[in-house]
CSV table of C-alpha atoms in Angstrom, one decimal:
chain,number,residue,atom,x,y,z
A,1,UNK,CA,238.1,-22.2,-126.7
A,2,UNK,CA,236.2,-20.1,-129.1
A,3,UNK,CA,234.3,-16.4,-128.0
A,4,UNK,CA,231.0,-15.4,-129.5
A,5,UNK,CA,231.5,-11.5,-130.6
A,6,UNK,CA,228.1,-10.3,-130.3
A,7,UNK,CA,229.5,-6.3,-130.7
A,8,UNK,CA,230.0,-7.6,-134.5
A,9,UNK,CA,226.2,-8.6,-134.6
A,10,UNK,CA,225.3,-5.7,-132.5
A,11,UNK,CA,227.3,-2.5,-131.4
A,12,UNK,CA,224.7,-1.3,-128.8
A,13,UNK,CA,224.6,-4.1,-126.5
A,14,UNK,CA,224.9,-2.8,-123.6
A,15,UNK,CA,224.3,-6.2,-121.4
A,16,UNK,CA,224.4,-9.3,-122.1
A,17,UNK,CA,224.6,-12.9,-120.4
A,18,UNK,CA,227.4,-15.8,-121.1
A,19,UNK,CA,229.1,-18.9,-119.6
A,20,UNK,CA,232.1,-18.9,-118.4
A,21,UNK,CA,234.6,-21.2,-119.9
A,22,UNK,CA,237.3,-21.1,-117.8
A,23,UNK,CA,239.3,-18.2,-115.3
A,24,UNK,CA,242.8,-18.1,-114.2
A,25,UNK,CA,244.5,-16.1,-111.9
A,26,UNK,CA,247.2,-13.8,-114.2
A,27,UNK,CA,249.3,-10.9,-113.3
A,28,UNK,CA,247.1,-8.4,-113.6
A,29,UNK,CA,243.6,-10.1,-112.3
A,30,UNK,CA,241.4,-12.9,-113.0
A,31,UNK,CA,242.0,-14.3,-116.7
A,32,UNK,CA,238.4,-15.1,-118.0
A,33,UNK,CA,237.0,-16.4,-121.1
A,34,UNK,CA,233.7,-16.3,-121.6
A,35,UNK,CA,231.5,-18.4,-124.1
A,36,UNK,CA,230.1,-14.7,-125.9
A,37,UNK,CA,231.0,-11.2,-125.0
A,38,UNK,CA,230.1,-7.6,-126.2
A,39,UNK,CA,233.3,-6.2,-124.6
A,40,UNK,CA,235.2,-4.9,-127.6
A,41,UNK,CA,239.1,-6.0,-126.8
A,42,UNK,CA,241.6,-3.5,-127.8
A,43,UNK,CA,242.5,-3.5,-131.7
A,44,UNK,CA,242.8,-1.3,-135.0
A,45,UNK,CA,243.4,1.5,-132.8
A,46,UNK,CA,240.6,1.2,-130.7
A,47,UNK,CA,241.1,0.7,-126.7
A,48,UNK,CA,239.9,-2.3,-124.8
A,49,UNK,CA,236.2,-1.9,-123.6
A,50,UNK,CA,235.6,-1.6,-119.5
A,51,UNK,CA,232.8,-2.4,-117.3
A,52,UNK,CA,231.4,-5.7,-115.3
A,53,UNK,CA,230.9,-9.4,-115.1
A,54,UNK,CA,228.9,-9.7,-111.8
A,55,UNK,CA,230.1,-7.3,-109.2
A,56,UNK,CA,233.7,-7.6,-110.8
A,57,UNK,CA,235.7,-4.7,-112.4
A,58,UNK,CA,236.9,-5.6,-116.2
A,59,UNK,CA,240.1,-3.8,-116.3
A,60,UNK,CA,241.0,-5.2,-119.5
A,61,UNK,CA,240.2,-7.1,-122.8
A,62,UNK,CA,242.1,-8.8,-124.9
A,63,UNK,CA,242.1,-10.7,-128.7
A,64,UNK,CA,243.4,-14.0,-128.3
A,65,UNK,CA,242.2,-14.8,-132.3
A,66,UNK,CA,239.8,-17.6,-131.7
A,67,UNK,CA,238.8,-16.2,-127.9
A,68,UNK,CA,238.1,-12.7,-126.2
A,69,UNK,CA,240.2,-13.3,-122.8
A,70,UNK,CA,238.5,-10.5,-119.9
A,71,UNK,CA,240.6,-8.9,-117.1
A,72,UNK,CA,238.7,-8.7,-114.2
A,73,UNK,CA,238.8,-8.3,-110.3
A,74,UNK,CA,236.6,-11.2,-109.2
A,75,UNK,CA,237.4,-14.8,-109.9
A,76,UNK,CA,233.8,-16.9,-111.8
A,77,UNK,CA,233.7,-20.3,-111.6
A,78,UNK,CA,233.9,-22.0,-114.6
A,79,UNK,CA,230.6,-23.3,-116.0
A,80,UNK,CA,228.4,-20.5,-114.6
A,81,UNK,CA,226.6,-18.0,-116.0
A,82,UNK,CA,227.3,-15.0,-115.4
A,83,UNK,CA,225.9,-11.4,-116.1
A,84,UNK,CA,228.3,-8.4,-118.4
A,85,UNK,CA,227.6,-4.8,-118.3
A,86,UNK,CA,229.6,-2.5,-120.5
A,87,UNK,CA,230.7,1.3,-119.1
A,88,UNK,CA,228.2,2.7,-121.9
A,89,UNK,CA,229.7,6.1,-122.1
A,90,UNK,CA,233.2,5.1,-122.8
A,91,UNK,CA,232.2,2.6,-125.2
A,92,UNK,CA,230.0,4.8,-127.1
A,93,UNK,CA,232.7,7.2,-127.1
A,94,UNK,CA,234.8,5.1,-129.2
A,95,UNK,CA,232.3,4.6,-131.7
A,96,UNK,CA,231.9,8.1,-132.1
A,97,UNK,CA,235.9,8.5,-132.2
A,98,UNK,CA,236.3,5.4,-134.4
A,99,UNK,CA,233.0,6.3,-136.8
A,100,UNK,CA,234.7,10.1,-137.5
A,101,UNK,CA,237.8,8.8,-138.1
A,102,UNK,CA,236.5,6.4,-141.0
A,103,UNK,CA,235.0,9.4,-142.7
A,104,UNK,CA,237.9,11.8,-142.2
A,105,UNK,CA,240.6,9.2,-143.2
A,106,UNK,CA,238.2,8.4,-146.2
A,107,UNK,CA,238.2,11.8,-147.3
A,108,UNK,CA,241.5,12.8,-147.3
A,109,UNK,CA,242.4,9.3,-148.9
A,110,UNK,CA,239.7,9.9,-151.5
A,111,UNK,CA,241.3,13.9,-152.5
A,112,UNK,CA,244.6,13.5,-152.1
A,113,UNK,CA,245.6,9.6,-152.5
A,114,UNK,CA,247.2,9.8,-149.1
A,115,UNK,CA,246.8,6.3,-146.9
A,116,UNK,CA,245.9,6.4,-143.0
A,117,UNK,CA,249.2,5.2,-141.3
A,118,UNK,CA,248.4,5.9,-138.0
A,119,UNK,CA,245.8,5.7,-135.3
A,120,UNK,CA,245.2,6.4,-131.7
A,121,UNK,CA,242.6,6.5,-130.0
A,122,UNK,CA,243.3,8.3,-126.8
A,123,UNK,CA,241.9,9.5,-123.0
A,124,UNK,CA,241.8,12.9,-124.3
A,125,UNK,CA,241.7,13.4,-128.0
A,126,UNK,CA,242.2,11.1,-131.5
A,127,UNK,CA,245.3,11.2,-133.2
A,128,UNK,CA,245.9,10.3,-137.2
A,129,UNK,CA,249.1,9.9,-139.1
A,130,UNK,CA,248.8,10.5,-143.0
A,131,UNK,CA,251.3,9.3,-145.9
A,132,UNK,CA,251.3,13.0,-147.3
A,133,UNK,CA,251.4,16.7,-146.4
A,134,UNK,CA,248.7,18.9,-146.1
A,135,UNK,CA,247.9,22.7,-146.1
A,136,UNK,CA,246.0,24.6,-143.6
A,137,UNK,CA,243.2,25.1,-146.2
A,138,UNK,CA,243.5,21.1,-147.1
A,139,UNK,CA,242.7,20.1,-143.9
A,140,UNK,CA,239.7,23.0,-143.3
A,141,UNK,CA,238.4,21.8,-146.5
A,142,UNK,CA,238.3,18.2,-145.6
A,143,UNK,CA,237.1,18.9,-141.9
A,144,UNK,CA,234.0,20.7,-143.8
A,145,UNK,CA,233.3,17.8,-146.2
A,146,UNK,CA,233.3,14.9,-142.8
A,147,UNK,CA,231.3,17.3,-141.0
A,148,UNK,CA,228.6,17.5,-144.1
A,149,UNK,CA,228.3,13.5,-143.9
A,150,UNK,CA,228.1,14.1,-140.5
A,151,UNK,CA,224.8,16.3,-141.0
A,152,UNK,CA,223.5,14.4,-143.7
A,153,UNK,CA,222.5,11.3,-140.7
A,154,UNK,CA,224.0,8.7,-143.3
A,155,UNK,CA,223.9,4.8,-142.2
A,156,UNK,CA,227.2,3.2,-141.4
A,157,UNK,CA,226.9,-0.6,-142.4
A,158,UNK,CA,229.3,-3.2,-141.4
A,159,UNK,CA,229.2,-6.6,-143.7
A,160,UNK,CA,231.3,-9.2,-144.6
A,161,UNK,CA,231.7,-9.3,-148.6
A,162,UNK,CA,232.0,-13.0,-150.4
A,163,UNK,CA,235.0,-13.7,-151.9
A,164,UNK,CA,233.6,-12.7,-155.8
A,165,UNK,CA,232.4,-9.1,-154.7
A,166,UNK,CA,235.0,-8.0,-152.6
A,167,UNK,CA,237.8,-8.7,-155.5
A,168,UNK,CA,235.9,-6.4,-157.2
A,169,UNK,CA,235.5,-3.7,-154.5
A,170,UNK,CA,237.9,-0.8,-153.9
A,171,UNK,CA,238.4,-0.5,-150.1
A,172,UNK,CA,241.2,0.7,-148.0
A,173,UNK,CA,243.2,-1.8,-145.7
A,174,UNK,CA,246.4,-1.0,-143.6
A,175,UNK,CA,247.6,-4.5,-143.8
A,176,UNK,CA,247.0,-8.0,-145.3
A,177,UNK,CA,243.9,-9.6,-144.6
A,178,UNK,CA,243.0,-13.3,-144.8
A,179,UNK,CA,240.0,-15.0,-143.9
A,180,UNK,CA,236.6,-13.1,-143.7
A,181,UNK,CA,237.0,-9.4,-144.3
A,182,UNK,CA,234.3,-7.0,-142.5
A,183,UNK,CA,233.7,-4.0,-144.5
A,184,UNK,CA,232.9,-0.8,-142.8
A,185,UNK,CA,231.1,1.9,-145.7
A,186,UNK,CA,230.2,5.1,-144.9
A,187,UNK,CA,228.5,6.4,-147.9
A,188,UNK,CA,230.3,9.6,-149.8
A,189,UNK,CA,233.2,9.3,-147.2
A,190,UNK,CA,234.5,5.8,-146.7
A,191,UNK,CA,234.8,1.8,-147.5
A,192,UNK,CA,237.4,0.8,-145.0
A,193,UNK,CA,238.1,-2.9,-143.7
A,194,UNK,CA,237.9,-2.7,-140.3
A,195,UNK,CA,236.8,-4.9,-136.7
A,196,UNK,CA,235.8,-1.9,-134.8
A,197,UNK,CA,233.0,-1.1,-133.4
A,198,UNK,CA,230.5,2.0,-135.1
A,199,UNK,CA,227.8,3.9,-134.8
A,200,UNK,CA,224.7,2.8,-136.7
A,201,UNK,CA,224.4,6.4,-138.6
A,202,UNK,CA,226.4,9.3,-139.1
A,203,UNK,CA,224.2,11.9,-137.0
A,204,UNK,CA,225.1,10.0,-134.0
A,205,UNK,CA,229.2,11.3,-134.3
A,206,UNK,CA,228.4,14.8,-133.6
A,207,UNK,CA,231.5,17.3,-134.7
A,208,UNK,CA,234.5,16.4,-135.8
A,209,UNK,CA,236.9,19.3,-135.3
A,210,UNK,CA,240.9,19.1,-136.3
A,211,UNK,CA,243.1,20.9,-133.6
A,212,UNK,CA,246.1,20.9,-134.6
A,213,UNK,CA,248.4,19.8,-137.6
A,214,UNK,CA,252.2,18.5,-137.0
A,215,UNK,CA,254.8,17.1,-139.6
A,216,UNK,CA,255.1,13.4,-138.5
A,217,UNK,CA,257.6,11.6,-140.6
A,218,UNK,CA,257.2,11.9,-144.3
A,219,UNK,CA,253.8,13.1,-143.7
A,220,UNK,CA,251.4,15.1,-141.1
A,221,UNK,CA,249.9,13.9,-137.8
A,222,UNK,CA,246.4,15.7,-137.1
A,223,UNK,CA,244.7,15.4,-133.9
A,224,UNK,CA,241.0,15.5,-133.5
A,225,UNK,CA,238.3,16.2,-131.1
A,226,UNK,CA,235.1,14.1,-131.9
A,227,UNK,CA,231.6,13.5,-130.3
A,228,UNK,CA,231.3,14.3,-126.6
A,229,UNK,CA,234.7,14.8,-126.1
A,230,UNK,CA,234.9,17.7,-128.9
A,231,UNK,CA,231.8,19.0,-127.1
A,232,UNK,CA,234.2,18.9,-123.6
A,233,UNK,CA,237.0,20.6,-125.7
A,234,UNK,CA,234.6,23.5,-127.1
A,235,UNK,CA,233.6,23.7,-123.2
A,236,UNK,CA,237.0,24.2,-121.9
A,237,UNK,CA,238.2,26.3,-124.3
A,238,UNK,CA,234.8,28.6,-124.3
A,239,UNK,CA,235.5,29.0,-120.3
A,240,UNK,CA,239.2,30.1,-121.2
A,241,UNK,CA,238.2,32.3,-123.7
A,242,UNK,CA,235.5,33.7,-120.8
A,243,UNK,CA,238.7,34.0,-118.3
A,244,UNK,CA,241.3,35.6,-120.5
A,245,UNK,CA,238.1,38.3,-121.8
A,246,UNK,CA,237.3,39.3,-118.3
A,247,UNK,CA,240.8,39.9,-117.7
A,248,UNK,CA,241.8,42.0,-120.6
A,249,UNK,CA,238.1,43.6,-120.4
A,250,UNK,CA,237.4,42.8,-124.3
A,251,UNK,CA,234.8,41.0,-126.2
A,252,UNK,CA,235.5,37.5,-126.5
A,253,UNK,CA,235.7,37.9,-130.1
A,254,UNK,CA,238.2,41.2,-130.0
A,255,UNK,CA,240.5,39.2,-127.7
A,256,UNK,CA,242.8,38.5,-130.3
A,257,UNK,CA,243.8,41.9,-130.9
A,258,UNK,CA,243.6,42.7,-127.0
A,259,UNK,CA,245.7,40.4,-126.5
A,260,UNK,CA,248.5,41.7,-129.1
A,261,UNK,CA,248.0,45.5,-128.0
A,262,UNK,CA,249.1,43.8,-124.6
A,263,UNK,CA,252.4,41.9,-126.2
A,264,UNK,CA,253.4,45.3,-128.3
A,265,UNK,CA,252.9,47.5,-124.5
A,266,UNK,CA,255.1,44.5,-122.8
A,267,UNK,CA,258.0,45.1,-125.5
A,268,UNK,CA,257.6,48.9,-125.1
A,269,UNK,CA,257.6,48.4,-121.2
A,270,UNK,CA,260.4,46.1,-121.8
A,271,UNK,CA,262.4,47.9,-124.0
A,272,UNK,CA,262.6,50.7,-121.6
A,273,UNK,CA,263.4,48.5,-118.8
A,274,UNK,CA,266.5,47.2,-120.6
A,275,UNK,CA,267.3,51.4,-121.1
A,276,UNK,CA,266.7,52.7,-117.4
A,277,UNK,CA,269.3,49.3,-116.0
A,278,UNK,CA,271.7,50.1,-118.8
A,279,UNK,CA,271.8,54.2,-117.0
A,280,UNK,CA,272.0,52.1,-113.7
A,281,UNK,CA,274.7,50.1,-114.9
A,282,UNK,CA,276.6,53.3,-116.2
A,283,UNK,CA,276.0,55.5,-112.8
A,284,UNK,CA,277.1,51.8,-110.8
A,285,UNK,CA,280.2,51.8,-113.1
A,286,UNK,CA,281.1,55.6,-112.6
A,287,UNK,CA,280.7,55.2,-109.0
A,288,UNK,CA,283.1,52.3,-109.0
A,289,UNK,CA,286.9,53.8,-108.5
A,290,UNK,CA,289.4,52.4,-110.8
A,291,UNK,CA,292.1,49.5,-110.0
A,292,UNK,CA,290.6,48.6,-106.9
A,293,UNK,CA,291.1,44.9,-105.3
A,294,UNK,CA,287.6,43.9,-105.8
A,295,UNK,CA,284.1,45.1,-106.0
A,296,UNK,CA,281.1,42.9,-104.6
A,297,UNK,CA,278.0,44.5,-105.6
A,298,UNK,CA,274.4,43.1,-104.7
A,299,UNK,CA,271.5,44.4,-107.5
A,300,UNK,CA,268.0,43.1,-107.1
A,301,UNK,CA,266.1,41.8,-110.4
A,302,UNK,CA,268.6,41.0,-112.7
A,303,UNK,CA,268.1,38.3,-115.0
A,304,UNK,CA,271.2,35.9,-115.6
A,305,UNK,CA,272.0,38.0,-118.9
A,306,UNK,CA,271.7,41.4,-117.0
A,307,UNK,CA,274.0,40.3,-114.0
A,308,UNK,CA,276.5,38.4,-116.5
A,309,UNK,CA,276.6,42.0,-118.2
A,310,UNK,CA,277.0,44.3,-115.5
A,311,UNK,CA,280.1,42.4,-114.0
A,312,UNK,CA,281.5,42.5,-117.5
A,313,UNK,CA,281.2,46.1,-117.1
A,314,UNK,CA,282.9,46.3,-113.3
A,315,UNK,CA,285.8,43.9,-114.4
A,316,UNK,CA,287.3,47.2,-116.1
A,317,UNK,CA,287.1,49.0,-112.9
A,318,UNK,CA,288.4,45.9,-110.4
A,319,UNK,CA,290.9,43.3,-110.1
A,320,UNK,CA,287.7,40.7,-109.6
A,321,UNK,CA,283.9,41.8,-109.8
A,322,UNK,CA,281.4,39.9,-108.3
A,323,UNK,CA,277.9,40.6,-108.9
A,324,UNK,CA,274.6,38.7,-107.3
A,325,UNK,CA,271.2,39.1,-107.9
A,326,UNK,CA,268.3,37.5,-105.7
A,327,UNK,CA,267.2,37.6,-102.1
A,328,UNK,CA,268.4,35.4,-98.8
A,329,UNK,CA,265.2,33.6,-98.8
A,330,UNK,CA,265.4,32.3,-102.4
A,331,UNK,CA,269.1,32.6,-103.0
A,332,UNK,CA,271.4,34.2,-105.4
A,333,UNK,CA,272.8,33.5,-109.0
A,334,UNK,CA,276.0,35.6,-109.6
A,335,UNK,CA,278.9,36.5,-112.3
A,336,UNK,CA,282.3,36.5,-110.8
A,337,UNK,CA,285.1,38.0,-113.3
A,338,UNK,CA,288.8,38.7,-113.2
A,339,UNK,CA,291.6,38.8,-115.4
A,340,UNK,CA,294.4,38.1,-112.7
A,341,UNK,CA,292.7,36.2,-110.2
A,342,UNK,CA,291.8,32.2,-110.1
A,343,UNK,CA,288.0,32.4,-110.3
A,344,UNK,CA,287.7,28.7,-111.3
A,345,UNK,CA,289.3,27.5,-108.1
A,346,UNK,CA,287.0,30.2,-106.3
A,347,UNK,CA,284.2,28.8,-107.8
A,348,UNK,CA,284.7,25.7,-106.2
A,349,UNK,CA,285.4,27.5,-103.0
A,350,UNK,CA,281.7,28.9,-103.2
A,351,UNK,CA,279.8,25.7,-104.1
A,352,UNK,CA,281.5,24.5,-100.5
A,353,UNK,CA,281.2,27.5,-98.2
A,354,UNK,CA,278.1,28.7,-99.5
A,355,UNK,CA,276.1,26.0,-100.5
A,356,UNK,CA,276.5,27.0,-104.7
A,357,UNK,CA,276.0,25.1,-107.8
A,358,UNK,CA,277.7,26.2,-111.4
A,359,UNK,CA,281.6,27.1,-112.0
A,360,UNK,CA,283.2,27.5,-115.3
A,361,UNK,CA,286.5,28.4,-116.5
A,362,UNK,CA,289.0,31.6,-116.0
A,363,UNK,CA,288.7,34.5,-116.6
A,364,UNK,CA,284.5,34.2,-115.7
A,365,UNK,CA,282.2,31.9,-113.6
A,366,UNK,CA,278.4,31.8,-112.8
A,367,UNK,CA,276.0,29.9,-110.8
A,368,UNK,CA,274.1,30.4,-107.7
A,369,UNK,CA,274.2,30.1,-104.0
A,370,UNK,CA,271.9,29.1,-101.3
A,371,UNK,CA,273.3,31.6,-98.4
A,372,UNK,CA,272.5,34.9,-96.9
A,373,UNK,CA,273.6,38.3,-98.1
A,374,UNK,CA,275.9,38.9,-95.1
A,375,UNK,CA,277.6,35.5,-95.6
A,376,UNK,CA,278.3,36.2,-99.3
A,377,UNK,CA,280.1,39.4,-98.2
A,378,UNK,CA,282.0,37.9,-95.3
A,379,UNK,CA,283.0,35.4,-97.4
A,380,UNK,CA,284.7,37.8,-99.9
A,381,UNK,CA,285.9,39.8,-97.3
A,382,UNK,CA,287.9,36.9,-95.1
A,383,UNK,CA,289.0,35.4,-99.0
A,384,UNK,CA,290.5,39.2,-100.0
């Protein structure tokens, strides 16, 4: 069986009529292939194209080499005709991805030597993987010089080179190719060997915008917003940036330093926080009489740190200090301490009787506990 690829002759078909040359019934649908298609089947990075044959979903393409084998919902009967409609806006989404990642991969390839490694193309944003590090400026700089191809409406051509003239051209290539080799050029950016699918000029991309850098490897990952979808991502974050300005009453271009006046306040409000428990820890500890049996002592707020810290502090006044923090509704962690008792075994005693989780090892064990206040202190009481 061999498939006509008409989205080689023509990326903006958008409909198109073929024969059906046979359709099985597979594990994910109805296995068809078709005589020609222009549904793009997943490759180079690129996903799969979606849409119709008839009144049947394609969920799926695939590249079989020779044939283009469609996933769809509906069986065909071999021999018809039958009529394909692409989802438009997803396909021409992936031109636009695909097209800005040519030019941005070109560039960086062209001023620093490093290759592309790796592509994806996904729901939300475009990832790339590079052979080589990059600085913040680096990658500003190169983001500046796509976006200028981007402006200057440049046409994107797609050919296939004869075997003389493509010895002599300088493209890149991820792998070995054999056979006819389409050549995607994007003048000033890019010569690439690639079966995607493209837009027919560089206008039609819209923004390419990098939004974040990460060390992948031996090299840097750099995902990228492109098209429409950068467009969405400018959206989104423009209504955040509304949202976070309302609530901090600043300009949306002063909420930067809003936003750090708030972080230094919260360390000030913090760092007197930590001061007024350490006074309530002291007056707790003075009003604890020394070398008694045990002390159980209930504090609201605490954090794991702060409760750990103030039965550190009542061990020295009690044969075994106990100290939970929480509410009967939610439950309580606690720090149980001694330096004659067997607090291990205890903890074990807890998880049972009052529904707790955690333990550890003599002389100190934490956790928490799924029971009410009243239990907790009956429980200590009946124990000691």
């Amino acid at each position: 069986m061999f498939t006509k690829r008409l989205y080689f002759e023509n990326a903006y078909i958008k409909e198109f009529d073929a024969r059906v040359l046979s359709c099985e019934e597979g594990k994910n649908g109805y296995e068809i292939v078709l005589d020609e298609t222009a549904f793009f089947p997943e490759g180079g990075g690129q996903p799969a194209d979606q849409g119709y044959l008839e009144d049947g979903e394609v969920t799926d393409v695939r590249d079989k080499k020779d044939y283009v084998l469609h996933i769809c919902t509906k069986y065909l009967e071999p021999g018809s005709m039958v009529h394909g409609k692409l989802d438009w806006n997803r396909r021409f989404l992936h031109m636009q991805q695909h097209s800005g990642e040519h030019i941005l991969s070109g560039i960086i390839h062209r001023t620093h030597g490093y290759d592309n490694i790796g592509f994806h193309m996904g729901k939300d944003f475009v990832t790339v993987d590079f052979s080589g590090l990059l600085t913040e400026d680096e990658i500003a700089e190169a983001e500046k010089m796509a976006n200028t191809v981007v402006f200057a409406d440049e046409r994107i051509l797609a050919e296939y080179p004869g075997k003389e003239e493509l010895e002599k051209l300088e493209y890149r290539s991820k792998k070995e190719l054999d056979g006819d080799i389409r050549i995607v050029t994007v003048p000033g950016a890019d010569v690439c060997a690639c079966c995607g699918t493209h837009v027919k000029r560089t206008g039609e991309i819209g923004p390419i915008k990098v939004t974040s850098s990460e060390h992948y490897k031996s090299g840097i990952r750099l995902t990228l917003q492109i098209g429409w979808m950068a467009l969405g991502d400018y959206d989104r974050k423009q209504r955040n940036v509304k949202a976070v300005s309302n609530l901090l009453s600043a300009k949306p271009e002063e909420i930067g330093e809003a936003v750090q006046k708030q972080l230094e306040q919260m360390q000030e409000l913090k760092q007197e926080n930590i001061t007024l428990k350490q006074r309530i820890f002291d007056m707790i500890l003075k009003e604890t009489p020394e070398g008694q049996e045990k002390a159980v002592l209930f504090e609201k707020g605490l954090n794991s740190v702060e409760v750990r810290r103030l039965a550190d502090m009542l061990s020295s006044r009690a044969g075994l200090a106990a100290v939970f923090s929480g509410s009967d509704s939610e439950g309580y962690k606690y720090v149980v301490c001694s330096g004659d008792k067997d607090v291990a075994a205890l903890g074990k005693l807890m998880n049972q009787e009052l529904n707790g989780r955690g333990g550890g090892k003599n002389p100190m064990i934490q956790g928490s506990v799924q029971a009410e206040e009243r239990m907790i202190r009956k429980f200590f009481e009946e124990l000691y």
